Short mmCIF file of N, CA, C and O in Angstrom, two decimals:
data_model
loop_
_atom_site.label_atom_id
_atom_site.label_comp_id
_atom_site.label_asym_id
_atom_site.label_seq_id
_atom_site.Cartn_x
_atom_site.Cartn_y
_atom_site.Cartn_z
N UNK A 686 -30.25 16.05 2.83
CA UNK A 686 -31.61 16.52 2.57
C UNK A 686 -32.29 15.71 1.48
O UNK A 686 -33.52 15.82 1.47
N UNK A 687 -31.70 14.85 0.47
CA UNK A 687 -31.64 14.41 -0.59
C UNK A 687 -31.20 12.99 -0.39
O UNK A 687 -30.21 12.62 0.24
N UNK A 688 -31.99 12.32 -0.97
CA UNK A 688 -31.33 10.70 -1.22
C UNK A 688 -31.36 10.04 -2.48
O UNK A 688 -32.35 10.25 -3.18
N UNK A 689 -30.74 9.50 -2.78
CA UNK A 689 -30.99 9.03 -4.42
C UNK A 689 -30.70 7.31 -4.01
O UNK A 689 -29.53 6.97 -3.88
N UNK A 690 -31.69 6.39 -3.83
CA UNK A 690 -31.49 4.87 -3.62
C UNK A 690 -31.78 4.15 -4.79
O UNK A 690 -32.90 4.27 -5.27
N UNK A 691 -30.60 3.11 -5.57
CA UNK A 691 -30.73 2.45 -6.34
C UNK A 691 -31.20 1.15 -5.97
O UNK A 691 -31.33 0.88 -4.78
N UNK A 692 -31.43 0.45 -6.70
CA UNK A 692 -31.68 -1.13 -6.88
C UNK A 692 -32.25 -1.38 -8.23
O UNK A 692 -32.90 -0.73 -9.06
N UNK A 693 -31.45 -3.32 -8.07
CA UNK A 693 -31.58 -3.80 -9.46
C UNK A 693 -30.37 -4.45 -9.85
O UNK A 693 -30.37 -5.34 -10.70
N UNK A 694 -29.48 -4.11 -9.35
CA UNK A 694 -28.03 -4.98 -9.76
C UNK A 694 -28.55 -6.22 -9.96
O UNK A 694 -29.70 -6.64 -9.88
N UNK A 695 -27.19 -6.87 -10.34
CA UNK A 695 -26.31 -8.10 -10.01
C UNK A 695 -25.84 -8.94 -11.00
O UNK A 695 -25.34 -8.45 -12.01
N UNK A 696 -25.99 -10.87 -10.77
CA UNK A 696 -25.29 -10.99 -11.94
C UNK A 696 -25.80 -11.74 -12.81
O UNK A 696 -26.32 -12.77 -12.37
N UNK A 697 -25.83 -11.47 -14.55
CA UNK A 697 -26.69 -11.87 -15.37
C UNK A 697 -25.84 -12.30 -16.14
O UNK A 697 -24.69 -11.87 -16.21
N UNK A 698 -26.51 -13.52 -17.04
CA UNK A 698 -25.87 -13.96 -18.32
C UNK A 698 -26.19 -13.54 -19.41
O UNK A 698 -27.34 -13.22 -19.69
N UNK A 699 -24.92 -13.47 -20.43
CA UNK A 699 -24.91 -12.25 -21.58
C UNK A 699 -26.56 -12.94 -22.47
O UNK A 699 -27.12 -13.98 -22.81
N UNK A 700 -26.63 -12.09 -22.47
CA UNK A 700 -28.28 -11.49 -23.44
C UNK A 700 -29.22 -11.64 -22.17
O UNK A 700 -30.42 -11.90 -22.26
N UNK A 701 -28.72 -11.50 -21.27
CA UNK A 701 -30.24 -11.52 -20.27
C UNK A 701 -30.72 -9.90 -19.78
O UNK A 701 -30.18 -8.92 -20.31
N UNK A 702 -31.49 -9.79 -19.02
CA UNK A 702 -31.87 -8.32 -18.64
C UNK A 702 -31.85 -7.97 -17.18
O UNK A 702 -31.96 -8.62 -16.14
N UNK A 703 -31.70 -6.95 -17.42
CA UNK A 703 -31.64 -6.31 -15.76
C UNK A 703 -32.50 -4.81 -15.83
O UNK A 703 -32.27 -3.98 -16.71
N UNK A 704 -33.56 -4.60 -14.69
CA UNK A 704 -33.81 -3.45 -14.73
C UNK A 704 -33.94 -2.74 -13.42
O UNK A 704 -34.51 -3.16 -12.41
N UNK A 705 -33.23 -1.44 -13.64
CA UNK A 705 -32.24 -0.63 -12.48
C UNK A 705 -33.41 0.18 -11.72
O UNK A 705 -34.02 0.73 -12.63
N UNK A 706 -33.93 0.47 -10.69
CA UNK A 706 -34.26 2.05 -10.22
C UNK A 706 -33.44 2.64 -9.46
O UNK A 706 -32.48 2.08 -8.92
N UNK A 707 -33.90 4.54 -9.29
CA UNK A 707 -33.53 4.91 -8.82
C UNK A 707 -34.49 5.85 -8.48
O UNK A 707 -35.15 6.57 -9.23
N UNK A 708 -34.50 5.73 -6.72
CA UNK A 708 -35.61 6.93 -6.18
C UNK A 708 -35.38 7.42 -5.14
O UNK A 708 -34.88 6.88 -4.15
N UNK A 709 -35.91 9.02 -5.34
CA UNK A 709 -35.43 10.22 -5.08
C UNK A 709 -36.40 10.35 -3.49
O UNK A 709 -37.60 10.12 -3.55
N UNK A 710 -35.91 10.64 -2.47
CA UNK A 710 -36.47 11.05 -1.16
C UNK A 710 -35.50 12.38 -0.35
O UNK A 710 -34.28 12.47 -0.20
N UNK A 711 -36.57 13.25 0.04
CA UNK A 711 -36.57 14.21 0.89
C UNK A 711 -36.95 15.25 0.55
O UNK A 711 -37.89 15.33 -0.25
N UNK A 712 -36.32 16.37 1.07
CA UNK A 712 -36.94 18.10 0.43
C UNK A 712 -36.58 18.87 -1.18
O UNK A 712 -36.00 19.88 -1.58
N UNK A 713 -37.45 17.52 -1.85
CA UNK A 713 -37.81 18.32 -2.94
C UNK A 713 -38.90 18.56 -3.30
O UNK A 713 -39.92 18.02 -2.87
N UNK A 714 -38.80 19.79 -4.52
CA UNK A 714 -39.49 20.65 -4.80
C UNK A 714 -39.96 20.06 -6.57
O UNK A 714 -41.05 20.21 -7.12
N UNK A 715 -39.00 19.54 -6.99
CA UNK A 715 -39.18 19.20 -8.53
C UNK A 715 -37.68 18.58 -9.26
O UNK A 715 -36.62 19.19 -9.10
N UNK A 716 -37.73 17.64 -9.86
CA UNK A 716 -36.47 16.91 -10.12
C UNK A 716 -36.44 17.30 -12.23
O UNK A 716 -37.34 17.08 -13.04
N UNK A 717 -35.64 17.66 -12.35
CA UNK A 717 -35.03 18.21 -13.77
C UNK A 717 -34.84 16.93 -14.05
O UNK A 717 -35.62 16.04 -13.71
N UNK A 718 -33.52 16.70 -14.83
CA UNK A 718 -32.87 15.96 -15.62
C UNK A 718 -32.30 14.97 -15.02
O UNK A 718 -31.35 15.26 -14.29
N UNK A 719 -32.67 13.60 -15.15
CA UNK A 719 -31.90 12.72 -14.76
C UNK A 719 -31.34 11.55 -15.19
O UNK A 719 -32.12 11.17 -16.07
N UNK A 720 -30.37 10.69 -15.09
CA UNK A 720 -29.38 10.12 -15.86
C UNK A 720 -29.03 8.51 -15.17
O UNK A 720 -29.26 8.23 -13.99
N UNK A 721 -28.61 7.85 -15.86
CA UNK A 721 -27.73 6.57 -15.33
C UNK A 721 -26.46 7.04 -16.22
O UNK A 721 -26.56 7.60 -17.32
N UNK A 722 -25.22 6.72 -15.54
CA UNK A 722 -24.01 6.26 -15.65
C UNK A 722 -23.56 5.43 -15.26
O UNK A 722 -24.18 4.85 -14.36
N UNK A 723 -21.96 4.81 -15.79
CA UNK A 723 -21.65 3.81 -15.38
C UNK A 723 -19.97 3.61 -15.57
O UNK A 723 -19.33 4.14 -16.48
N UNK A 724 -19.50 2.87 -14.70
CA UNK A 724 -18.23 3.04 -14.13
C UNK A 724 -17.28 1.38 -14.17
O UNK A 724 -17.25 0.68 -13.17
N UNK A 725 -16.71 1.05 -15.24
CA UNK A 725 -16.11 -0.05 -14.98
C UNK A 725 -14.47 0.03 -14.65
O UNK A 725 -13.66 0.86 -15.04
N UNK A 726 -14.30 -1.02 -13.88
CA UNK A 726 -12.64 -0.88 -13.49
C UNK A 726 -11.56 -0.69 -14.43
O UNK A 726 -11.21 -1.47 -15.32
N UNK A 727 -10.90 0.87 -14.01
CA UNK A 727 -9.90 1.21 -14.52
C UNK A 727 -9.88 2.05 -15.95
O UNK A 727 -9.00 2.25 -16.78
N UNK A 728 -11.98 2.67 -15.82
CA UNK A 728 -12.09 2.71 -17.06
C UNK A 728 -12.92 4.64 -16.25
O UNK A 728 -13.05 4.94 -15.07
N UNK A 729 -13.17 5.23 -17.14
CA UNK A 729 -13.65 6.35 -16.38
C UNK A 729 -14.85 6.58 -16.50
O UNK A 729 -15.27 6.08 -17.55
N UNK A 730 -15.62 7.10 -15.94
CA UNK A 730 -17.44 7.44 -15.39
C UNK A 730 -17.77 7.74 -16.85
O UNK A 730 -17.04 8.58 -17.38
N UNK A 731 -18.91 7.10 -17.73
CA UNK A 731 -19.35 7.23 -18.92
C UNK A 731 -21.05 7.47 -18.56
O UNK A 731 -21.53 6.89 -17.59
N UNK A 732 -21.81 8.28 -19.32
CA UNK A 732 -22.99 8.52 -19.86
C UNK A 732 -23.51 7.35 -20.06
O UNK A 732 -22.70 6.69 -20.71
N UNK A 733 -24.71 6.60 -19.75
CA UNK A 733 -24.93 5.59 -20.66
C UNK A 733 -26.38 6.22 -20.76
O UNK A 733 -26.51 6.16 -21.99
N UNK A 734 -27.68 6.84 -20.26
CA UNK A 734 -28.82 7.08 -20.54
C UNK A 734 -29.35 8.62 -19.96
O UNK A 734 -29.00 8.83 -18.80
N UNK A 735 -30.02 9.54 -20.50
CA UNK A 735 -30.10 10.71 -19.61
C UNK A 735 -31.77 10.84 -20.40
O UNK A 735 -32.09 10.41 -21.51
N UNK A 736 -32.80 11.72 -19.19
CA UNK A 736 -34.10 11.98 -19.55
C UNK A 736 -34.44 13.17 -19.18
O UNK A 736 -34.13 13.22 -17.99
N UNK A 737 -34.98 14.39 -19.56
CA UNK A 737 -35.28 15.24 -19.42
C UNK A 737 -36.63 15.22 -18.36
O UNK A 737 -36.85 14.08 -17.95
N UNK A 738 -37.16 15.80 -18.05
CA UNK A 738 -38.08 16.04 -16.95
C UNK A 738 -39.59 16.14 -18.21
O UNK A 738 -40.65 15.69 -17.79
N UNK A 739 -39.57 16.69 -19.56
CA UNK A 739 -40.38 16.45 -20.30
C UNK A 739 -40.65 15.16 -21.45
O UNK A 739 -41.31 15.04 -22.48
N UNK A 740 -39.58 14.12 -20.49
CA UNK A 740 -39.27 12.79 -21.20
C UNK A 740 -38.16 12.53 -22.35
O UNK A 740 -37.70 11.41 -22.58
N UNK A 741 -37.89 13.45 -22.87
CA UNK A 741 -37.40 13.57 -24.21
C UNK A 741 -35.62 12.69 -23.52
O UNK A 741 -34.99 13.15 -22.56
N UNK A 742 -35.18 11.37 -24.37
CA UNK A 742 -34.13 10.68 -23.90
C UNK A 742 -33.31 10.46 -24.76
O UNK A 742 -33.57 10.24 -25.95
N UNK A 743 -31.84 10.50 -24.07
CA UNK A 743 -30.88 10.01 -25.41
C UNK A 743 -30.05 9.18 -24.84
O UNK A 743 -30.00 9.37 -23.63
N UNK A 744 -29.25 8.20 -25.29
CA UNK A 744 -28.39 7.11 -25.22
C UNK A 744 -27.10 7.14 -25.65
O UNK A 744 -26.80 7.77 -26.67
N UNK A 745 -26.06 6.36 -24.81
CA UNK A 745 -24.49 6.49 -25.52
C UNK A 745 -24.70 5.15 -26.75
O UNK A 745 -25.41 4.14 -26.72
N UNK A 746 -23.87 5.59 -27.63
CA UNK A 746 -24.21 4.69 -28.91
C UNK A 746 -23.88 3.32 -28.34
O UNK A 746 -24.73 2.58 -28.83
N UNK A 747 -23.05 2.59 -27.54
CA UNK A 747 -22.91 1.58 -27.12
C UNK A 747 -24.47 0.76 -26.23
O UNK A 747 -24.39 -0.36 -25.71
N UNK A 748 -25.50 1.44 -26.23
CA UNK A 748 -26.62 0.88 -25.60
C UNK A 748 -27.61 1.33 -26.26
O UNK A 748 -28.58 1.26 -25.51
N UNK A 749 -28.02 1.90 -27.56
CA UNK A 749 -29.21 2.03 -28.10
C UNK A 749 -29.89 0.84 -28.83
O UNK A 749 -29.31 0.13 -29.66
N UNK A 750 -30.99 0.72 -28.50
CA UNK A 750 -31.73 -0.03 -29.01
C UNK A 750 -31.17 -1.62 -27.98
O UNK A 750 -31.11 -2.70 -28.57
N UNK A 751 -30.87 -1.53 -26.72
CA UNK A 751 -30.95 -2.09 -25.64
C UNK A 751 -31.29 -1.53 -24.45
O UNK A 751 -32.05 -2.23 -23.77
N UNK A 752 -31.13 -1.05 -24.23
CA UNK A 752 -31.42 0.25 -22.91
C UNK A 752 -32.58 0.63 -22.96
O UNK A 752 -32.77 0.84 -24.16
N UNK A 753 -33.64 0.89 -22.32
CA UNK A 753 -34.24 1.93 -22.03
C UNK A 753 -34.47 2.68 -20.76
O UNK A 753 -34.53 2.06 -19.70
N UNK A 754 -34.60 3.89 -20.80
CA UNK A 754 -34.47 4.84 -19.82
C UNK A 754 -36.01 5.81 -19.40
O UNK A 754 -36.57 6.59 -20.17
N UNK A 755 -36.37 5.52 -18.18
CA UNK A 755 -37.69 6.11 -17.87
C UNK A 755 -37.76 6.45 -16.66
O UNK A 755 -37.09 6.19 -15.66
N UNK A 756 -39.15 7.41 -16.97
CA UNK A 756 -38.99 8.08 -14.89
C UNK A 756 -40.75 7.81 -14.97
O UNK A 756 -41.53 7.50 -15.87
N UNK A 757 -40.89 8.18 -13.25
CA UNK A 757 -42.04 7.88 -13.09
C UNK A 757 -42.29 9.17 -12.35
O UNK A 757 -41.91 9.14 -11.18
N UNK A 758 -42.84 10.28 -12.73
CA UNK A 758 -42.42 11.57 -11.62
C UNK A 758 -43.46 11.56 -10.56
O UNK A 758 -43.61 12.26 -9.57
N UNK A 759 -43.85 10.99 -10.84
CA UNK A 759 -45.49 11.05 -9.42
C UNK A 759 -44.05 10.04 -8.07
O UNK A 759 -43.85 10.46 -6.93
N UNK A 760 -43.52 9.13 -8.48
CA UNK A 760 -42.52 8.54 -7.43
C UNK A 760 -41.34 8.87 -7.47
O UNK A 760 -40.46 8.03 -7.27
N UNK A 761 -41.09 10.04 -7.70
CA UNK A 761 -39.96 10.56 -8.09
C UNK A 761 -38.25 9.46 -8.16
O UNK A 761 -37.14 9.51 -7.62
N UNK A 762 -39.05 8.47 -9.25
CA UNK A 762 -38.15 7.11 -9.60
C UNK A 762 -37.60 7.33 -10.89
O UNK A 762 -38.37 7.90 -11.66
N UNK A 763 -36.68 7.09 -11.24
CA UNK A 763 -36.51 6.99 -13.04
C UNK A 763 -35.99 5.33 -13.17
O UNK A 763 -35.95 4.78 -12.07
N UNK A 764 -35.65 4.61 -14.15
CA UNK A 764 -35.90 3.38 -14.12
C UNK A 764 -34.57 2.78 -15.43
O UNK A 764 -34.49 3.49 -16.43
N UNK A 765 -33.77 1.75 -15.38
CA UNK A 765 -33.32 1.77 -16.58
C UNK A 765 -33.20 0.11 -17.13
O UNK A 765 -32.67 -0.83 -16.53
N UNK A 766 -33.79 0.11 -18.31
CA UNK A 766 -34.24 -1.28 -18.84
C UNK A 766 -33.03 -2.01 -19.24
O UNK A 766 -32.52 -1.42 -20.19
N UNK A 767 -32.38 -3.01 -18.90
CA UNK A 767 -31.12 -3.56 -19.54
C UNK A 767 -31.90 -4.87 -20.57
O UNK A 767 -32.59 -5.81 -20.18
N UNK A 768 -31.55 -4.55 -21.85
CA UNK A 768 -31.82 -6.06 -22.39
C UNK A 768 -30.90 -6.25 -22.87
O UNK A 768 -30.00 -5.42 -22.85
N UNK A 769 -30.75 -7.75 -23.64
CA UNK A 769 -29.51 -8.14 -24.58
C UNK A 769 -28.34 -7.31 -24.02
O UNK A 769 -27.79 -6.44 -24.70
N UNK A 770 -27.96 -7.59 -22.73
CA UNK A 770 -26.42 -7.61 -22.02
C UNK A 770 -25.87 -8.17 -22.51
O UNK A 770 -26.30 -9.21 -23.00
N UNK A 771 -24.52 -7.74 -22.64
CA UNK A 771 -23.06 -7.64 -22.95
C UNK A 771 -22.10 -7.91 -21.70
O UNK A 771 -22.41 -7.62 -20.55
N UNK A 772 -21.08 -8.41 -22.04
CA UNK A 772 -19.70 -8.80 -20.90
C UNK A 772 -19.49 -7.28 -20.55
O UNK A 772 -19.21 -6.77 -19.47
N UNK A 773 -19.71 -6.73 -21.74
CA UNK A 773 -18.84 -4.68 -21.90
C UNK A 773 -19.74 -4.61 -21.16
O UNK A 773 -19.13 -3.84 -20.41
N UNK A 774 -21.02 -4.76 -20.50
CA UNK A 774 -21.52 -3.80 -20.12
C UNK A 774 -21.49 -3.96 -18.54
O UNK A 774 -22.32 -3.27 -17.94
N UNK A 775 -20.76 -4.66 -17.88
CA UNK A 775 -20.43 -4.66 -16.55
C UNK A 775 -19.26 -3.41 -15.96
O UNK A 775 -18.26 -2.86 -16.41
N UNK A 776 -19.81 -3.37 -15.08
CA UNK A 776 -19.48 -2.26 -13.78
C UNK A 776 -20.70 -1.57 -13.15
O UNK A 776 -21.92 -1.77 -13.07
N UNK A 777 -19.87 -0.75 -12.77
CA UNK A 777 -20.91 -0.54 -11.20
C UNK A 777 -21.74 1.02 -11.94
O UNK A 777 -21.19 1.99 -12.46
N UNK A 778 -23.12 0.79 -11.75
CA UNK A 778 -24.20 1.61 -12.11
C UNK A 778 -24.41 2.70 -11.49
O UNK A 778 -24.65 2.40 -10.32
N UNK A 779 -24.47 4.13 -11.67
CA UNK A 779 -24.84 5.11 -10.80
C UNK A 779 -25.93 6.03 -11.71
O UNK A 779 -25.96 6.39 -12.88
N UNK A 780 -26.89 6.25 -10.41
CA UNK A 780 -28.16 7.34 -11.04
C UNK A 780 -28.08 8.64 -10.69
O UNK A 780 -27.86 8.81 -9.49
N UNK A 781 -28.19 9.80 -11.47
CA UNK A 781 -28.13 11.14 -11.18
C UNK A 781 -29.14 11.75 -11.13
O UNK A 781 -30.02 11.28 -11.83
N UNK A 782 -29.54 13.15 -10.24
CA UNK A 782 -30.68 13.12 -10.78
C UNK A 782 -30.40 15.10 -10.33
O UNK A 782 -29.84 15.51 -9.31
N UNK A 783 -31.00 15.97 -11.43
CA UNK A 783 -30.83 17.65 -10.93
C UNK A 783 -32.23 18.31 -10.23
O UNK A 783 -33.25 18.71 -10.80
N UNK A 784 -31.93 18.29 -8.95
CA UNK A 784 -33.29 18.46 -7.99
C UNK A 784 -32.93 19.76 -7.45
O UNK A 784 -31.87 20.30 -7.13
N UNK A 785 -34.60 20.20 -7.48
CA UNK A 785 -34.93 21.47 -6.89
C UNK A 785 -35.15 21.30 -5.76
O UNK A 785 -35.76 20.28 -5.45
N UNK A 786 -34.63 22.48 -4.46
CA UNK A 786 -35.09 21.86 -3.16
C UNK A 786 -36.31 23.03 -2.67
O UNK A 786 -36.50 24.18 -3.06
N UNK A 787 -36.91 22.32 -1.80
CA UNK A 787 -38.48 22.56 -1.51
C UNK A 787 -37.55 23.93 -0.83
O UNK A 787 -36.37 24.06 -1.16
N UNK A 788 -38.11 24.74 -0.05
CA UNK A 788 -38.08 25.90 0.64
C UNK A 788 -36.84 27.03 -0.30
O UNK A 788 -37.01 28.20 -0.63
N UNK A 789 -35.96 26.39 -0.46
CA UNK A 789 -34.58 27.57 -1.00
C UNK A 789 -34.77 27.93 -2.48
O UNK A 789 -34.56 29.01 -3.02
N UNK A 790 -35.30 26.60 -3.11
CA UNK A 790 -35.57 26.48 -5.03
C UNK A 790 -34.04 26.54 -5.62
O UNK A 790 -33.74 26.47 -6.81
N UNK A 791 -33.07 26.70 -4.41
CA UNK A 791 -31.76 25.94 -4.72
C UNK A 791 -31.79 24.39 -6.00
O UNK A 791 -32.73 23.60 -5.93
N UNK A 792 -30.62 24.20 -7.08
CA UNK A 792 -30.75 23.37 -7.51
C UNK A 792 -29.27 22.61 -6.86
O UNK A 792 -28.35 23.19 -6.29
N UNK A 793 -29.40 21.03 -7.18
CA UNK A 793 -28.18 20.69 -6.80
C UNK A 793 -28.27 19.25 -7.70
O UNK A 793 -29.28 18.75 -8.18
N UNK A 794 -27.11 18.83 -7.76
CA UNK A 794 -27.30 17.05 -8.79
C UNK A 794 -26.69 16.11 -7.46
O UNK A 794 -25.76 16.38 -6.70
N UNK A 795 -27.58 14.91 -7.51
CA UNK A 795 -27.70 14.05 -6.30
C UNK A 795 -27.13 13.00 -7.65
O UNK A 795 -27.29 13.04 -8.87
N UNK A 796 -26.46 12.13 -6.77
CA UNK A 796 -25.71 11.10 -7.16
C UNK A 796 -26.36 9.52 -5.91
O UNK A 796 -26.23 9.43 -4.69
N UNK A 797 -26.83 8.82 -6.60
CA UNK A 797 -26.84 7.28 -6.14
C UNK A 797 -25.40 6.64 -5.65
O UNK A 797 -24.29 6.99 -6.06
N UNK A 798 -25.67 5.73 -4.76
CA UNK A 798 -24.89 4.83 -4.28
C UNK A 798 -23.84 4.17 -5.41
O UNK A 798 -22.63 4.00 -5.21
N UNK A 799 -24.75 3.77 -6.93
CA UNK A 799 -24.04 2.53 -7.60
C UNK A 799 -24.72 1.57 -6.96
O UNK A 799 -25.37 1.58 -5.92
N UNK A 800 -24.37 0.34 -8.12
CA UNK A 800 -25.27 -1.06 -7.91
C UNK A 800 -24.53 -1.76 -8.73
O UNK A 800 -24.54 -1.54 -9.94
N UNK A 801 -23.94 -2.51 -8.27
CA UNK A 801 -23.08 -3.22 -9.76
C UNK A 801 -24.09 -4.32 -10.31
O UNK A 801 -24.97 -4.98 -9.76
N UNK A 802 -23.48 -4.25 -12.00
CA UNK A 802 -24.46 -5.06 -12.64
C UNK A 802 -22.68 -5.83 -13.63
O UNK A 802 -21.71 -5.36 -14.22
N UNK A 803 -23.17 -7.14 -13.25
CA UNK A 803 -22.02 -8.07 -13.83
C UNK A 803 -23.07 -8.75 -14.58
O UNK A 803 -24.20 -9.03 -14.19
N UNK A 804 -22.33 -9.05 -16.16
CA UNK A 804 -22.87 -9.66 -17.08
C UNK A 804 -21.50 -10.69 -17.15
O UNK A 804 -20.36 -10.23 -17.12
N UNK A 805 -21.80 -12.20 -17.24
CA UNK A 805 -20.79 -13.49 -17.12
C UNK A 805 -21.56 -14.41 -17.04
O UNK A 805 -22.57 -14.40 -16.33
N UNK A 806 -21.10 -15.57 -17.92
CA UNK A 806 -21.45 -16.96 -18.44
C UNK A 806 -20.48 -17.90 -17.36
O UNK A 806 -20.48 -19.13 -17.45
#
């Protein structure tokens, strides 16, 4: 009922930028809180950016003041700014997002595909 499609990967050299979307299609009603995480090999699913639906955002200390994290709610997109990449900051990207669905007002958290983003010289 729900789709969450990323894009934006791939592969960058350390201090370069990458910037991620992720947008939301089908029967919703209104999208809450939504997030990027991120997943490198052998390592377990970490927080890296989350935004409230009234904007208000916070960051894992390993990406502040590189990252930024934004939505666009009229396209029900949120967006995530990579600057000054890191080697650490490779693996594979996933967007979350806590959506209301149109007819039930059921809530549920939709999960993205992933997009890997490799940072290498």
């Amino acid at each position: 009922q729900v789709q969450l499609v990323e894009s934006g990967g791939g592969l960058v050299q350390p201090g370069g930028s990458l910037r991620l979307s992720c947008a939301a299609s089908g029967s919703i009603f209104s999208i809450n809180d939504m997030g990027w995480y991120r997943q490198a090999p052998g390592k377990q699913r970490e927080l890296v950016a989350h935004i409230t639906s009234g904007g208000s955002t916070n960051y894992a200390d390993s990406v502040k003041g590189r990252f930024t994290i934004s939505r666009d709610n009229a396209k029900n997109t949120e967006y995530l700014q990579m600057n000054s990449l890191k080697p650490e900051d490779t693996a594979v990207y996933y967007c979350n997002a806590y959506i209301r669905h149109l007819g039930s007002g059921s809530y549920t958290t939709y999960w993205g595909q992933g997009t890997q983003v490799t940072v290498s010289s």
